Amino acid sequence: MRHLLSSGDLTRDEATLILDTAAELARVSDRSVKKLPTLRGRTVVNLFYEDSTRTRTSFELAAKRLSADVINFSAKGSSVSKGESLKDTALTLQAMGADGVVIRHSASGAPHRLSHWVDGSVLNAGDGTHEHPTQALLDAFTMRSRMGRLEGLRVAVVGDITHSRVARSNVLLLTTLGAHVTLVAPPTLLPVSVHTWPCEVSYHLDDVLPKSDVAMMLRVQNERMHESYFPSVREYSRNYGLDAERLACMPPDAVVMHPGPMVRGVEVSAEVADSPRCTVTEQVANGVSVRMAVLYLLLGGS
Ligand code: CP
């Protein structure tokens, strides 16, 4: 494996190797000196054309914990505003000796294009509405840690599926790892091609929750919407939001996940977000270990 562009590219063995490696590397985060010399002398470029809180900082921390040199590039404040293309930007950074390029871009397929232009490994940190493979890996890692297994796990992914790269990456990865995924959304927030995805689909959250071990709640991505997809936020929240009453209908050990950023009061109530059954901050912590594992395996650490 040279690049990580899509969850769908990972075999079960490759995905399991990443999760197992992340579990080993998680121990580094528990030490007082949280650093390994593994990627000393390697350079990782974080190339972010879209906003990010979790993914960018997590990749930066992961690379630094493995002793790589890190360059953080954000489109805002760069020569992109003067018209420089993705290709020329990438070639410029490559000329500085990048061994790995982590890219987030609003265009679906941008990491794939980039992989043809640079010599180093390309890691997709989210491309448009297409994929976010390291998010799916950290979600799978969190489920495996909390529930002890992925095989046979019943996962409901709820919300704006149409605009979600997290949903597609999770469906592909979780089914590869033996979990069963049900997408729950109003018809307007399901992509037209959803019948080709390896999962079930429902419009009724209250039917799905009692049969789910995990409820993965997704944000409504207003920034990608150019028309109205539902009558009102209040109605959306009433039908597809997770509050304490709905959480009580889930199995007692079921957990609530969210990739972030979370909008309290829309897809999750504040009470659910602050509940010990909500794994949001655990997902963020696991994201560092998972990204360390991916960097380690792709950049040839030893
Ligand atoms: N989950 C996620 O991708 O969050 P950021 O947009 O903050 O990176």
Short mmCIF file of C-alpha atoms in Angstrom, two decimals, residues 2-174:
data_model
loop_
_atom_site.label_atom_id
_atom_site.label_comp_id
_atom_site.label_asym_id
_atom_site.label_seq_id
_atom_site.Cartn_x
_atom_site.Cartn_y
_atom_site.Cartn_z
CA ARG A 2 1.56 3.32 -1.09
CA HIS A 3 -1.35 5.75 -0.70
CA LEU A 4 -4.50 5.90 1.41
CA LEU A 5 -7.15 7.33 -0.92
CA SER A 6 -10.28 5.32 -0.13
CA SER A 7 -11.51 2.97 2.58
CA GLY A 8 -12.67 0.74 -0.26
CA ASP A 9 -9.03 0.11 -1.27
CA LEU A 10 -8.28 -1.62 2.06
CA THR A 11 -8.52 -5.39 2.37
CA ARG A 12 -9.69 -6.84 5.67
CA ASP A 13 -6.08 -7.78 6.52
CA GLU A 14 -4.74 -4.31 5.70
CA ALA A 15 -7.45 -2.56 7.72
CA THR A 16 -6.88 -4.92 10.66
CA LEU A 17 -3.12 -4.29 10.48
CA ILE A 18 -3.74 -0.52 10.72
CA LEU A 19 -6.05 -0.97 13.73
CA ASP A 20 -3.62 -3.35 15.47
CA THR A 21 -0.68 -1.01 14.80
CA ALA A 22 -2.74 1.90 16.17
CA ALA A 23 -3.40 -0.10 19.34
CA GLU A 24 0.38 -0.60 19.79
CA LEU A 25 1.13 3.07 19.10
CA ALA A 26 -1.62 4.25 21.48
CA ARG A 27 0.70 3.18 24.31
CA VAL A 28 3.13 5.96 23.27
CA SER A 29 0.44 8.52 24.11
CA ASP A 30 0.29 7.17 27.67
CA ARG A 31 4.01 7.78 28.27
CA SER A 32 5.47 10.98 29.73
CA VAL A 33 7.68 11.33 26.60
CA LYS A 34 5.17 10.83 23.79
CA LYS A 35 7.69 10.40 20.96
CA LEU A 36 9.21 7.65 18.80
CA PRO A 37 12.18 8.16 16.43
CA THR A 38 10.48 6.08 13.70
CA LEU A 39 10.04 8.76 11.01
CA ARG A 40 13.11 10.86 11.86
CA GLY A 41 14.37 12.56 8.67
CA ARG A 42 10.99 12.17 6.88
CA THR A 43 8.85 15.14 5.89
CA VAL A 44 5.05 15.20 6.01
CA VAL A 45 3.12 18.05 4.36
CA ASN A 46 -0.40 18.84 5.57
CA LEU A 47 -2.10 20.39 2.53
CA PHE A 48 -5.48 21.76 3.64
CA TYR A 49 -7.76 23.50 1.13
CA GLU A 50 -10.78 23.19 3.43
CA ASP A 51 -11.26 24.07 7.09
CA SER A 52 -10.45 21.46 9.73
CA THR A 53 -10.02 21.34 13.49
CA ARG A 54 -9.59 17.65 14.30
CA THR A 55 -8.01 16.11 11.20
CA ARG A 56 -5.30 18.69 10.62
CA THR A 57 -4.15 18.91 14.22
CA SER A 58 -4.37 15.14 14.61
CA PHE A 59 -2.20 14.45 11.54
CA GLU A 60 0.28 17.09 12.73
CA LEU A 61 0.49 15.56 16.20
CA ALA A 62 0.73 12.02 14.78
CA ALA A 63 3.62 12.95 12.47
CA LYS A 64 5.43 14.82 15.28
CA ARG A 65 5.02 11.89 17.70
CA LEU A 66 6.83 9.79 15.10
CA SER A 67 9.58 12.49 14.85
CA ALA A 68 8.80 13.50 11.24
CA ASP A 69 9.30 17.10 10.10
CA VAL A 70 5.89 18.66 9.45
CA ILE A 71 4.92 21.47 7.07
CA ASN A 72 1.41 22.86 7.55
CA PHE A 73 0.05 24.37 4.36
CA SER A 74 -3.32 26.05 4.34
CA ALA A 75 -4.81 27.42 1.10
CA LYS A 76 -5.82 30.59 2.96
CA GLY A 77 -2.81 32.90 3.06
CA SER A 78 -0.88 30.95 0.39
CA SER A 79 -0.21 31.60 -3.30
CA VAL A 80 -3.41 29.65 -4.11
CA SER A 81 -5.14 33.05 -3.73
CA LYS A 82 -2.91 34.30 -6.61
CA GLY A 83 -4.20 31.51 -8.86
CA GLU A 84 -1.63 28.75 -8.28
CA SER A 85 -3.06 25.34 -9.17
CA LEU A 86 -3.16 22.22 -6.98
CA LYS A 87 -0.62 20.58 -9.28
CA ASP A 88 1.89 23.46 -9.10
CA THR A 89 1.40 23.76 -5.34
CA ALA A 90 2.02 20.02 -4.96
CA LEU A 91 5.12 20.09 -7.19
CA THR A 92 6.48 23.04 -5.17
CA LEU A 93 6.07 21.11 -1.92
CA GLN A 94 7.49 17.99 -3.52
CA ALA A 95 10.59 19.97 -4.53
CA MET A 96 11.09 20.62 -0.82
CA GLY A 97 11.26 16.85 -0.27
CA ALA A 98 7.85 15.76 0.99
CA ASP A 99 7.71 12.03 1.74
CA GLY A 100 4.01 12.13 2.54
CA VAL A 101 1.26 14.56 1.57
CA VAL A 102 -1.92 14.72 3.64
CA ILE A 103 -4.59 16.48 1.61
CA ARG A 104 -8.06 17.87 2.34
CA HIS A 105 -9.85 19.39 -0.63
CA SER A 106 -13.39 20.40 -1.55
CA ALA A 107 -13.11 18.53 -4.86
CA SER A 108 -13.93 14.82 -4.77
CA GLY A 109 -11.01 12.98 -6.38
CA ALA A 110 -8.33 15.63 -5.63
CA PRO A 111 -6.16 13.15 -3.60
CA HIS A 112 -6.37 10.66 -6.48
CA ARG A 113 -5.16 13.30 -8.96
CA LEU A 114 -2.39 14.33 -6.58
CA SER A 115 -1.17 10.74 -6.32
CA HIS A 116 -0.22 10.92 -10.02
CA TRP A 117 1.84 14.08 -9.55
CA VAL A 118 3.97 13.43 -6.48
CA ASP A 119 6.48 10.72 -5.63
CA GLY A 120 5.56 10.45 -1.95
CA SER A 121 2.54 8.83 -0.31
CA VAL A 122 -0.79 10.64 -0.52
CA LEU A 123 -3.21 10.42 2.41
CA ASN A 124 -6.79 11.52 1.87
CA ALA A 125 -7.90 13.72 4.78
CA GLY A 126 -11.34 14.32 3.23
CA ASP A 127 -12.21 15.08 -0.40
CA GLY A 128 -15.51 16.83 -1.09
CA THR A 129 -18.45 14.50 -0.52
CA HIS A 130 -16.37 11.46 -1.49
CA GLU A 131 -14.24 9.90 1.27
CA HIS A 132 -12.52 10.41 4.62
CA PRO A 133 -10.72 7.09 5.19
CA THR A 134 -8.78 7.96 8.36
CA GLN A 135 -12.05 9.07 9.99
CA ALA A 136 -13.55 5.66 9.20
CA LEU A 137 -10.44 3.94 10.58
CA LEU A 138 -10.57 5.88 13.85
CA ASP A 139 -14.31 5.19 14.09
CA ALA A 140 -13.70 1.45 13.59
CA PHE A 141 -10.87 1.59 16.15
CA THR A 142 -13.19 3.28 18.67
CA MET A 143 -15.98 0.74 18.10
CA ARG A 144 -13.56 -2.17 18.47
CA SER A 145 -12.13 -0.66 21.70
CA ARG A 146 -15.58 0.04 23.21
CA MET A 147 -17.52 -3.02 22.02
CA GLY A 148 -14.64 -5.54 21.80
CA ARG A 149 -15.48 -6.57 18.23
CA LEU A 150 -16.50 -5.36 14.78
CA GLU A 151 -17.78 -8.65 13.34
CA GLY A 152 -21.58 -8.63 13.47
CA LEU A 153 -21.76 -5.15 15.06
CA ARG A 154 -24.93 -3.25 14.03
CA VAL A 155 -24.13 0.36 13.16
CA ALA A 156 -26.73 3.04 12.30
CA VAL A 157 -25.30 6.03 10.41
CA VAL A 158 -27.83 8.84 10.77
CA GLY A 159 -28.21 12.19 9.03
CA ASP A 160 -26.98 13.96 5.92
CA ILE A 161 -25.66 11.00 3.95
CA THR A 162 -25.75 12.84 0.60
CA HIS A 163 -23.01 15.28 1.57
CA SER A 164 -21.05 12.99 3.88
CA ARG A 165 -17.64 11.58 3.01
CA VAL A 166 -17.61 10.02 6.49
CA ALA A 167 -20.70 7.92 5.69
CA ARG A 168 -19.27 6.45 2.48
CA SER A 169 -15.88 5.67 4.07
CA ASN A 170 -17.53 4.05 7.08
CA VAL A 171 -19.90 1.91 5.00
CA LEU A 172 -16.99 0.60 2.90
CA LEU A 173 -14.64 -0.03 5.83
CA LEU A 174 -17.15 -1.42 8.34
#
